[in-house]
Amino acid sequence: MKLSQLCCANYHYKRYTLDYFLASAQRLGYETIELWASGPHLHLEDFDAARLAELSRSIKARGLKVGCFTPEQCVYAISVSHPDPVYRRRTIDFFNRHIEAAAALDCDRMVVSTGFAYLDVDPEDAFGWCVESFQEIGRKAEAEGVILALEPFTKFTTHICNEASQLVRMLKEVGSKNLTALADTDVIATTGVDTFTTFCSMVGKEKLGHVHFVDGNPGGHLAPGDGALDLDSALNTLKSMDYIGYLGLEILDRRYVMDPEDAMRRSLAWYLERI
């Protein structure tokens, strides 16, 4: 594992400017960032090609690379499993625009999800809508040279894709070479069906496109070392499979928002002690 694989992320920097986040990542010694694309930092409707180019120059001027681009898709009206075709069409367009933005930032990886499926709708219908949507989104990703990392959520968010078996089925039925899996250490532990090791084994090295590497109790998305998860075992699993992708520090708990740099400093120290 390398330093460049660990991505400083701006989720918990939302009370600070985006420039502060970039300066913080540089100051701490990170080489790579995971860029959460949402207000207040980067709401894409506010960024034309010129502003994205300016942002890209600013990131590179600090010696940083965007390893993963993550559009906000959990609190917005975004879902490829929604029964309304108009809703799904808008979601497809949303992801396609963000794929273009990722490419403009010289980032070849982007997070996607299935959205919030209704419990009173046939899950097989919802699964089918996801497949059709990701087939189209996948074609856009292939054209732009961007790898998509599909993230499972817990059952409290969706029942379409919670565990490795559902994710593997989705990847197979979509059939896009650019659609891969995302393994989130805290989500996997919270779901409780797979261990991190079995999840990665079922997905396979070639289809593991991104990792969200965070602690939890489970639940919480905490800085490594602040929770009860066996992250040493998770890191050893990645080492054993010669994982060469990124580990995004998707730290979400509000305890970190007043002093986000402290969490990033301690996360980096935790990682460097083990690689």
PDB file of C-alpha atoms in Angstrom:
ATOM      1  CA  MET A   1       0.000   0.000   0.000  1.00  0.00           C
ATOM      2  CA  LYS A   2       1.159   3.524  -0.777  1.00  0.00           C
ATOM      3  CA  LEU A   3       0.589   6.989   0.656  1.00  0.00           C
ATOM      4  CA  SER A   4      -0.941   8.067  -2.662  1.00  0.00           C
ATOM      5  CA  GLN A   5      -3.764   5.530  -2.217  1.00  0.00           C
ATOM      6  CA  LEU A   6      -5.176   7.283   0.868  1.00  0.00           C
ATOM      7  CA  CYS A   7      -7.583  10.059  -0.088  1.00  0.00           C
ATOM      8  CA  CYS A   8      -8.110  13.079   2.113  1.00  0.00           C
ATOM      9  CA  ALA A   9     -11.811  13.935   1.736  1.00  0.00           C
ATOM     10  CA  ASN A  10     -13.827  17.115   2.195  1.00  0.00           C
ATOM     11  CA  TYR A  11     -17.085  15.696   3.634  1.00  0.00           C
ATOM     12  CA  HIS A  12     -16.426  16.929   7.167  1.00  0.00           C
ATOM     13  CA  TYR A  13     -14.802  20.183   5.977  1.00  0.00           C
ATOM     14  CA  LYS A  14     -18.214  21.614   5.056  1.00  0.00           C
ATOM     15  CA  ARG A  15     -17.934  24.459   7.596  1.00  0.00           C
ATOM     16  CA  TYR A  16     -14.747  25.595   5.852  1.00  0.00           C
ATOM     17  CA  THR A  17     -14.056  26.761   2.314  1.00  0.00           C
ATOM     18  CA  LEU A  18     -12.980  24.367  -0.397  1.00  0.00           C
ATOM     19  CA  ASP A  19      -9.678  26.237  -0.650  1.00  0.00           C
ATOM     20  CA  TYR A  20      -9.112  25.640   3.078  1.00  0.00           C
ATOM     21  CA  PHE A  21      -9.663  21.927   2.496  1.00  0.00           C
ATOM     22  CA  LEU A  22      -7.145  21.831  -0.356  1.00  0.00           C
ATOM     23  CA  ALA A  23      -4.618  23.759   1.714  1.00  0.00           C
ATOM     24  CA  SER A  24      -5.212  21.397   4.624  1.00  0.00           C
ATOM     25  CA  ALA A  25      -4.647  18.298   2.480  1.00  0.00           C
ATOM     26  CA  GLN A  26      -1.402  19.798   1.177  1.00  0.00           C
ATOM     27  CA  ARG A  27      -0.293  20.905   4.640  1.00  0.00           C
ATOM     28  CA  LEU A  28      -0.806  17.427   6.100  1.00  0.00           C
ATOM     29  CA  GLY A  29       1.140  15.730   3.325  1.00  0.00           C
ATOM     30  CA  TYR A  30      -1.623  13.989   1.380  1.00  0.00           C
ATOM     31  CA  GLU A  31      -1.091  13.380  -2.318  1.00  0.00           C
ATOM     32  CA  THR A  32      -4.638  12.437  -3.282  1.00  0.00           C
ATOM     33  CA  ILE A  33      -8.149  13.643  -2.459  1.00  0.00           C
ATOM     34  CA  GLU A  34     -11.668  12.298  -2.727  1.00  0.00           C
ATOM     35  CA  LEU A  35     -13.787  15.254  -3.787  1.00  0.00           C
ATOM     36  CA  TRP A  36     -17.366  15.316  -2.483  1.00  0.00           C
ATOM     37  CA  ALA A  37     -19.365  17.224  -5.093  1.00  0.00           C
ATOM     38  CA  SER A  38     -22.064  19.053  -3.188  1.00  0.00           C
ATOM     39  CA  GLY A  39     -22.940  22.409  -1.694  1.00  0.00           C
ATOM     40  CA  PRO A  40     -21.414  24.340  -0.129  1.00  0.00           C
ATOM     41  CA  HIS A  41     -18.194  23.313  -1.911  1.00  0.00           C
ATOM     42  CA  LEU A  42     -19.022  22.072  -5.384  1.00  0.00           C
ATOM     43  CA  HIS A  43     -22.647  22.139  -6.438  1.00  0.00           C
ATOM     44  CA  LEU A  44     -22.220  21.320 -10.111  1.00  0.00           C
ATOM     45  CA  GLU A  45     -24.980  23.637 -11.326  1.00  0.00           C
ATOM     46  CA  ASP A  46     -22.750  26.505 -10.186  1.00  0.00           C
ATOM     47  CA  PHE A  47     -19.699  25.278 -12.119  1.00  0.00           C
ATOM     48  CA  ASP A  48     -19.320  25.733 -15.864  1.00  0.00           C
ATOM     49  CA  ALA A  49     -16.326  24.411 -17.826  1.00  0.00           C
ATOM     50  CA  ALA A  50     -14.233  27.474 -17.008  1.00  0.00           C
ATOM     51  CA  ARG A  51     -14.781  27.174 -13.248  1.00  0.00           C
ATOM     52  CA  LEU A  52     -14.012  23.446 -13.317  1.00  0.00           C
ATOM     53  CA  ALA A  53     -10.805  24.165 -15.201  1.00  0.00           C
ATOM     54  CA  GLU A  54      -9.891  26.792 -12.614  1.00  0.00           C
ATOM     55  CA  LEU A  55     -10.557  24.321  -9.802  1.00  0.00           C
ATOM     56  CA  SER A  56      -8.465  21.673 -11.545  1.00  0.00           C
ATOM     57  CA  ARG A  57      -5.544  24.098 -11.789  1.00  0.00           C
ATOM     58  CA  SER A  58      -5.901  24.989  -8.107  1.00  0.00           C
ATOM     59  CA  ILE A  59      -5.840  21.314  -7.086  1.00  0.00           C
ATOM     60  CA  LYS A  60      -2.770  20.569  -9.203  1.00  0.00           C
ATOM     61  CA  ALA A  61      -0.978  23.709  -7.990  1.00  0.00           C
ATOM     62  CA  ARG A  62      -1.085  22.221  -4.506  1.00  0.00           C
ATOM     63  CA  GLY A  63       0.467  18.979  -5.742  1.00  0.00           C
ATOM     64  CA  LEU A  64      -2.801  17.066  -5.323  1.00  0.00           C
ATOM     65  CA  LYS A  65      -4.695  14.619  -7.522  1.00  0.00           C
ATOM     66  CA  VAL A  66      -8.428  13.864  -7.489  1.00  0.00           C
ATOM     67  CA  GLY A  67      -8.523  10.114  -6.955  1.00  0.00           C
ATOM     68  CA  CYS A  68     -12.300   9.841  -6.684  1.00  0.00           C
ATOM     69  CA  PHE A  69     -15.212  12.167  -7.474  1.00  0.00           C
ATOM     70  CA  THR A  70     -18.332  11.647  -5.351  1.00  0.00           C
ATOM     71  CA  PRO A  71     -21.533  13.477  -6.288  1.00  0.00           C
ATOM     72  CA  GLU A  72     -23.979  13.977  -3.423  1.00  0.00           C
ATOM     73  CA  GLN A  73     -26.700  11.412  -4.125  1.00  0.00           C
ATOM     74  CA  CYS A  74     -28.102  10.608  -0.686  1.00  0.00           C
ATOM     75  CA  VAL A  75     -29.932  13.808   0.241  1.00  0.00           C
ATOM     76  CA  TYR A  76     -30.805  14.958  -3.269  1.00  0.00           C
ATOM     77  CA  ALA A  77     -33.661  13.688  -5.436  1.00  0.00           C
ATOM     78  CA  ILE A  78     -31.417  11.106  -7.107  1.00  0.00           C
ATOM     79  CA  SER A  79     -32.432   7.479  -7.683  1.00  0.00           C
ATOM     80  CA  VAL A  80     -32.160   5.030 -10.574  1.00  0.00           C
ATOM     81  CA  SER A  81     -34.535   2.689  -8.733  1.00  0.00           C
ATOM     82  CA  HIS A  82     -37.466   5.138  -8.703  1.00  0.00           C
ATOM     83  CA  PRO A  83     -40.627   3.910 -10.496  1.00  0.00           C
ATOM     84  CA  ASP A  84     -41.144   7.254 -12.262  1.00  0.00           C
ATOM     85  CA  PRO A  85     -39.235   7.236 -15.588  1.00  0.00           C
ATOM     86  CA  VAL A  86     -38.960  11.034 -15.482  1.00  0.00           C
ATOM     87  CA  TYR A  87     -37.235  10.775 -12.103  1.00  0.00           C
ATOM     88  CA  ARG A  88     -34.880   8.104 -13.423  1.00  0.00           C
ATOM     89  CA  ARG A  89     -34.124  10.127 -16.563  1.00  0.00           C
ATOM     90  CA  ARG A  90     -33.125  13.111 -14.474  1.00  0.00           C
ATOM     91  CA  THR A  91     -30.926  10.864 -12.328  1.00  0.00           C
ATOM     92  CA  ILE A  92     -29.168   9.443 -15.400  1.00  0.00           C
ATOM     93  CA  ASP A  93     -28.552  12.972 -16.669  1.00  0.00           C
ATOM     94  CA  PHE A  94     -27.251  13.947 -13.216  1.00  0.00           C
ATOM     95  CA  PHE A  95     -24.702  11.137 -13.185  1.00  0.00           C
ATOM     96  CA  ASN A  96     -23.690  11.790 -16.799  1.00  0.00           C
ATOM     97  CA  ARG A  97     -22.984  15.462 -16.063  1.00  0.00           C
ATOM     98  CA  HIS A  98     -20.865  14.477 -13.077  1.00  0.00           C
ATOM     99  CA  ILE A  99     -18.952  11.960 -15.193  1.00  0.00           C
ATOM    100  CA  GLU A 100     -18.068  14.837 -17.518  1.00  0.00           C
ATOM    101  CA  ALA A 101     -17.012  16.932 -14.496  1.00  0.00           C
ATOM    102  CA  ALA A 102     -14.824  14.106 -13.181  1.00  0.00           C
ATOM    103  CA  ALA A 103     -13.096  13.886 -16.552  1.00  0.00           C
ATOM    104  CA  ALA A 104     -12.599  17.666 -16.559  1.00  0.00           C
ATOM    105  CA  LEU A 105     -10.828  17.321 -13.200  1.00  0.00           C
ATOM    106  CA  ASP A 106      -8.610  14.539 -14.615  1.00  0.00           C
ATOM    107  CA  CYS A 107     -10.263  12.075 -12.262  1.00  0.00           C
ATOM    108  CA  ASP A 108     -10.939   8.564 -13.563  1.00  0.00           C
ATOM    109  CA  ARG A 109     -13.130   7.303 -10.688  1.00  0.00           C
ATOM    110  CA  MET A 110     -16.653   8.271  -9.547  1.00  0.00           C
ATOM    111  CA  VAL A 111     -19.064   6.913  -6.934  1.00  0.00           C
ATOM    112  CA  VAL A 112     -22.623   5.933  -7.888  1.00  0.00           C
ATOM    113  CA  SER A 113     -25.490   4.282  -5.996  1.00  0.00           C
ATOM    114  CA  THR A 114     -28.869   2.696  -6.644  1.00  0.00           C
ATOM    115  CA  GLY A 115     -30.905   5.364  -4.844  1.00  0.00           C
ATOM    116  CA  PHE A 116     -33.848   5.005  -2.488  1.00  0.00           C
ATOM    117  CA  ALA A 117     -36.190   2.270  -3.654  1.00  0.00           C
ATOM    118  CA  TYR A 118     -39.763   2.162  -2.300  1.00  0.00           C
ATOM    119  CA  LEU A 119     -40.682  -0.756  -0.047  1.00  0.00           C
ATOM    120  CA  ASP A 120     -44.125  -1.124  -1.640  1.00  0.00           C
ATOM    121  CA  VAL A 121     -42.718  -1.559  -5.150  1.00  0.00           C
ATOM    122  CA  ASP A 122     -41.626  -4.953  -6.504  1.00  0.00           C
ATOM    123  CA  PRO A 123     -37.876  -5.099  -5.783  1.00  0.00           C
ATOM    124  CA  GLU A 124     -37.271  -6.984  -9.024  1.00  0.00           C
ATOM    125  CA  ASP A 125     -38.827  -4.106 -10.954  1.00  0.00           C
ATOM    126  CA  ALA A 126     -36.603  -1.636  -9.109  1.00  0.00           C
ATOM    127  CA  PHE A 127     -33.564  -3.826  -9.720  1.00  0.00           C
ATOM    128  CA  GLY A 128     -34.390  -3.890 -13.426  1.00  0.00           C
ATOM    129  CA  TRP A 129     -34.687  -0.099 -13.590  1.00  0.00           C
ATOM    130  CA  CYS A 130     -31.251   0.134 -11.956  1.00  0.00           C
ATOM    131  CA  VAL A 131     -29.755  -2.233 -14.502  1.00  0.00           C
ATOM    132  CA  GLU A 132     -31.202  -0.287 -17.447  1.00  0.00           C
ATOM    133  CA  SER A 133     -30.050   3.034 -15.995  1.00  0.00           C
ATOM    134  CA  PHE A 134     -26.519   1.873 -15.233  1.00  0.00           C
ATOM    135  CA  GLN A 135     -26.189   0.394 -18.699  1.00  0.00           C
ATOM    136  CA  GLU A 136     -26.732   3.876 -20.128  1.00  0.00           C
ATOM    137  CA  ILE A 137     -24.584   5.584 -17.476  1.00  0.00           C
ATOM    138  CA  GLY A 138     -21.910   2.959 -18.074  1.00  0.00           C
ATOM    139  CA  ARG A 139     -21.750   3.824 -21.769  1.00  0.00           C
ATOM    140  CA  LYS A 140     -21.148   7.459 -20.855  1.00  0.00           C
ATOM    141  CA  ALA A 141     -18.428   6.431 -18.385  1.00  0.00           C
ATOM    142  CA  GLU A 142     -16.739   4.286 -21.028  1.00  0.00           C
ATOM    143  CA  ALA A 143     -16.760   7.195 -23.477  1.00  0.00           C
ATOM    144  CA  GLU A 144     -15.215   9.559 -20.899  1.00  0.00           C
ATOM    145  CA  GLY A 145     -12.729   7.063 -19.470  1.00  0.00           C
ATOM    146  CA  VAL A 146     -14.212   7.120 -15.962  1.00  0.00           C
ATOM    147  CA  ILE A 147     -14.559   4.048 -13.730  1.00  0.00           C
ATOM    148  CA  LEU A 148     -17.801   3.948 -11.723  1.00  0.00           C
ATOM    149  CA  ALA A 149     -17.754   2.512  -8.204  1.00  0.00           C
ATOM    150  CA  LEU A 150     -21.210   1.308  -7.110  1.00  0.00           C
ATOM    151  CA  GLU A 151     -21.729   1.661  -3.365  1.00  0.00           C
ATOM    152  CA  PRO A 152     -24.107  -0.609  -1.412  1.00  0.00           C
ATOM    153  CA  PHE A 153     -26.033   0.996   1.445  1.00  0.00           C
ATOM    154  CA  THR A 154     -27.741  -0.386   4.538  1.00  0.00           C
ATOM    155  CA  LYS A 155     -31.374  -1.543   4.425  1.00  0.00           C
ATOM    156  CA  PHE A 156     -32.438   1.728   6.045  1.00  0.00           C
ATOM    157  CA  THR A 157     -31.454   3.480   2.812  1.00  0.00           C
ATOM    158  CA  THR A 158     -32.306   0.880   0.171  1.00  0.00           C
ATOM    159  CA  HIS A 159     -33.014  -2.822  -0.194  1.00  0.00           C
ATOM    160  CA  ILE A 160     -31.780  -3.049  -3.787  1.00  0.00           C
ATOM    161  CA  CYS A 161     -28.081  -3.349  -3.035  1.00  0.00           C
ATOM    162  CA  ASN A 162     -26.989  -4.033   0.564  1.00  0.00           C
ATOM    163  CA  GLU A 163     -24.514  -6.895   0.324  1.00  0.00           C
ATOM    164  CA  ALA A 164     -21.908  -8.494  -1.889  1.00  0.00           C
ATOM    165  CA  SER A 165     -24.227 -11.016  -3.565  1.00  0.00           C
ATOM    166  CA  GLN A 166     -26.641  -8.275  -4.706  1.00  0.00           C
ATOM    167  CA  LEU A 167     -23.768  -6.112  -5.886  1.00  0.00           C
ATOM    168  CA  VAL A 168     -22.180  -8.938  -7.869  1.00  0.00           C
ATOM    169  CA  ARG A 169     -25.527  -9.632  -9.535  1.00  0.00           C
ATOM    170  CA  MET A 170     -25.927  -5.954 -10.442  1.00  0.00           C
ATOM    171  CA  LEU A 171     -22.466  -5.739 -11.974  1.00  0.00           C
ATOM    172  CA  LYS A 172     -23.059  -8.908 -13.979  1.00  0.00           C
ATOM    173  CA  GLU A 173     -26.448  -7.843 -15.336  1.00  0.00           C
ATOM    174  CA  VAL A 174     -25.312  -4.331 -16.232  1.00  0.00           C
ATOM    175  CA  GLY A 175     -22.327  -5.791 -18.049  1.00  0.00           C
ATOM    176  CA  SER A 176     -20.296  -2.574 -18.312  1.00  0.00           C
ATOM    177  CA  LYS A 177     -16.532  -2.888 -18.034  1.00  0.00           C
ATOM    178  CA  ASN A 178     -16.524   0.529 -16.347  1.00  0.00           C
ATOM    179  CA  LEU A 179     -18.931  -0.380 -13.540  1.00  0.00           C
ATOM    180  CA  THR A 180     -17.133  -1.720 -10.480  1.00  0.00           C
ATOM    181  CA  ALA A 181     -17.788  -2.264  -6.775  1.00  0.00           C
ATOM    182  CA  LEU A 182     -17.215  -0.005  -3.786  1.00  0.00           C
ATOM    183  CA  ALA A 183     -16.425  -1.569  -0.414  1.00  0.00           C
ATOM    184  CA  ASP A 184     -17.267   0.631   2.583  1.00  0.00           C
ATOM    185  CA  THR A 185     -15.831  -0.776   5.806  1.00  0.00           C
ATOM    186  CA  ASP A 186     -18.517   0.770   8.007  1.00  0.00           C
ATOM    187  CA  VAL A 187     -21.481  -0.042   5.748  1.00  0.00           C
ATOM    188  CA  ILE A 188     -20.345  -3.669   5.454  1.00  0.00           C
ATOM    189  CA  ALA A 189     -20.064  -3.939   9.248  1.00  0.00           C
ATOM    190  CA  THR A 190     -23.422  -2.236   9.821  1.00  0.00           C
ATOM    191  CA  THR A 191     -25.193  -4.489   7.303  1.00  0.00           C
ATOM    192  CA  GLY A 192     -23.688  -7.522   9.036  1.00  0.00           C
ATOM    193  CA  VAL A 193     -24.098 -10.001   6.177  1.00  0.00           C
ATOM    194  CA  ASP A 194     -20.519 -10.061   4.875  1.00  0.00           C
ATOM    195  CA  THR A 195     -17.189  -9.497   6.544  1.00  0.00           C
ATOM    196  CA  PHE A 196     -14.901  -7.083   4.734  1.00  0.00           C
ATOM    197  CA  THR A 197     -12.786 -10.044   3.634  1.00  0.00           C
ATOM    198  CA  THR A 198     -15.676 -12.090   2.267  1.00  0.00           C
ATOM    199  CA  PHE A 199     -17.135  -8.997   0.571  1.00  0.00           C
ATOM    200  CA  CYS A 200     -13.877  -8.329  -1.266  1.00  0.00           C
ATOM    201  CA  SER A 201     -13.462 -12.006  -2.097  1.00  0.00           C
ATOM    202  CA  MET A 202     -16.954 -12.235  -3.628  1.00  0.00           C
ATOM    203  CA  VAL A 203     -16.464  -9.061  -5.655  1.00  0.00           C
ATOM    204  CA  GLY A 204     -12.969 -10.017  -6.773  1.00  0.00           C
ATOM    205  CA  LYS A 205      -9.816  -7.974  -7.243  1.00  0.00           C
ATOM    206  CA  GLU A 206     -10.610  -6.937 -10.801  1.00  0.00           C
ATOM    207  CA  LYS A 207     -13.995  -5.485  -9.859  1.00  0.00           C
ATOM    208  CA  LEU A 208     -13.065  -3.722  -6.617  1.00  0.00           C
ATOM    209  CA  GLY A 209     -13.016  -0.153  -7.870  1.00  0.00           C
ATOM    210  CA  HIS A 210     -12.897   1.903  -4.675  1.00  0.00           C
ATOM    211  CA  VAL A 211     -12.872   1.616  -0.879  1.00  0.00           C
ATOM    212  CA  HIS A 212     -14.351   3.906   1.748  1.00  0.00           C
ATOM    213  CA  PHE A 213     -11.997   3.293   4.641  1.00  0.00           C
ATOM    214  CA  VAL A 214     -13.615   4.469   7.867  1.00  0.00           C
ATOM    215  CA  ASP A 215     -14.209   3.307  11.411  1.00  0.00           C
ATOM    216  CA  GLY A 216     -17.544   2.775  13.187  1.00  0.00           C
ATOM    217  CA  ASN A 217     -19.237   1.162  16.179  1.00  0.00           C
ATOM    218  CA  PRO A 218     -20.490  -0.035  13.647  1.00  0.00           C
ATOM    219  CA  GLY A 219     -22.141   3.019  12.125  1.00  0.00           C
ATOM    220  CA  GLY A 220     -20.875   6.563  12.326  1.00  0.00           C
ATOM    221  CA  HIS A 221     -18.230   6.774   9.592  1.00  0.00           C
ATOM    222  CA  LEU A 222     -15.499   7.740  12.041  1.00  0.00           C
ATOM    223  CA  ALA A 223     -11.794   8.438  11.652  1.00  0.00           C
ATOM    224  CA  PRO A 224      -9.678   5.260  11.825  1.00  0.00           C
ATOM    225  CA  GLY A 225      -9.023   4.441  15.464  1.00  0.00           C
ATOM    226  CA  ASP A 226     -12.111   6.247  16.773  1.00  0.00           C
ATOM    227  CA  GLY A 227     -14.447   3.249  16.545  1.00  0.00           C
ATOM    228  CA  ALA A 228     -14.598  -0.487  17.134  1.00  0.00           C
ATOM    229  CA  LEU A 229     -14.023  -1.896  13.638  1.00  0.00           C
ATOM    230  CA  ASP A 230     -11.062  -4.148  12.896  1.00  0.00           C
ATOM    231  CA  LEU A 231      -9.497  -1.880  10.297  1.00  0.00           C
ATOM    232  CA  ASP A 232      -6.135  -3.599  10.666  1.00  0.00           C
ATOM    233  CA  SER A 233      -7.736  -6.758   9.309  1.00  0.00           C
ATOM    234  CA  ALA A 234      -9.406  -4.792   6.510  1.00  0.00           C
ATOM    235  CA  LEU A 235      -6.106  -3.211   5.511  1.00  0.00           C
ATOM    236  CA  ASN A 236      -4.395  -6.603   5.576  1.00  0.00           C
ATOM    237  CA  THR A 237      -7.121  -7.961   3.292  1.00  0.00           C
ATOM    238  CA  LEU A 238      -6.398  -5.202   0.788  1.00  0.00           C
ATOM    239  CA  LYS A 239      -2.679  -5.863   1.035  1.00  0.00           C
ATOM    240  CA  SER A 240      -3.169  -9.596   0.477  1.00  0.00           C
ATOM    241  CA  MET A 241      -5.150  -9.001  -2.704  1.00  0.00           C
ATOM    242  CA  ASP A 242      -2.617  -6.438  -3.974  1.00  0.00           C
ATOM    243  CA  TYR A 243      -5.268  -3.734  -4.096  1.00  0.00           C
ATOM    244  CA  ILE A 244      -3.943  -0.761  -6.071  1.00  0.00           C
ATOM    245  CA  GLY A 245      -7.021   1.487  -5.891  1.00  0.00           C
ATOM    246  CA  TYR A 246      -7.865   4.306  -3.512  1.00  0.00           C
ATOM    247  CA  LEU A 247      -9.050   4.416   0.088  1.00  0.00           C
ATOM    248  CA  GLY A 248     -11.373   7.371   0.611  1.00  0.00           C
ATOM    249  CA  LEU A 249     -11.696   8.785   4.125  1.00  0.00           C
ATOM    250  CA  GLU A 250     -15.478   9.314   4.035  1.00  0.00           C
ATOM    251  CA  ILE A 251     -15.660  10.752   7.544  1.00  0.00           C
ATOM    252  CA  LEU A 252     -19.193  11.944   8.267  1.00  0.00           C
ATOM    253  CA  ASP A 253     -19.789  12.260  12.006  1.00  0.00           C
ATOM    254  CA  ARG A 254     -20.511  15.824  13.090  1.00  0.00           C
ATOM    255  CA  ARG A 255     -17.962  15.600  15.915  1.00  0.00           C
ATOM    256  CA  TYR A 256     -15.312  16.411  13.316  1.00  0.00           C
ATOM    257  CA  VAL A 257     -16.784  19.453  11.568  1.00  0.00           C
ATOM    258  CA  MET A 258     -15.304  22.117  13.845  1.00  0.00           C
ATOM    259  CA  ASP A 259     -11.760  20.767  13.535  1.00  0.00           C
ATOM    260  CA  PRO A 260     -11.688  18.598  10.409  1.00  0.00           C
ATOM    261  CA  GLU A 261      -7.930  18.742  10.005  1.00  0.00           C
ATOM    262  CA  ASP A 262      -7.357  16.908  13.277  1.00  0.00           C
ATOM    263  CA  ALA A 263      -9.305  13.908  11.980  1.00  0.00           C
ATOM    264  CA  MET A 264      -7.324  13.920   8.729  1.00  0.00           C
ATOM    265  CA  ARG A 265      -4.028  14.210  10.617  1.00  0.00           C
ATOM    266  CA  ARG A 266      -4.819  11.268  12.867  1.00  0.00           C
ATOM    267  CA  SER A 267      -6.167   9.191   9.966  1.00  0.00           C
ATOM    268  CA  LEU A 268      -2.957   9.712   8.036  1.00  0.00           C
ATOM    269  CA  ALA A 269      -0.838   8.793  11.065  1.00  0.00           C
ATOM    270  CA  TRP A 270      -2.885   5.616  11.593  1.00  0.00           C
ATOM    271  CA  TYR A 271      -2.355   4.609   7.966  1.00  0.00           C
ATOM    272  CA  LEU A 272       1.364   5.420   7.781  1.00  0.00           C
ATOM    273  CA  GLU A 273       2.059   3.307  10.863  1.00  0.00           C
ATOM    274  CA  ARG A 274       0.646   0.254   9.065  1.00  0.00           C
ATOM    275  CA  ILE A 275       1.849   0.416   5.469  1.00  0.00           C
TER     276      ILE A 275
END
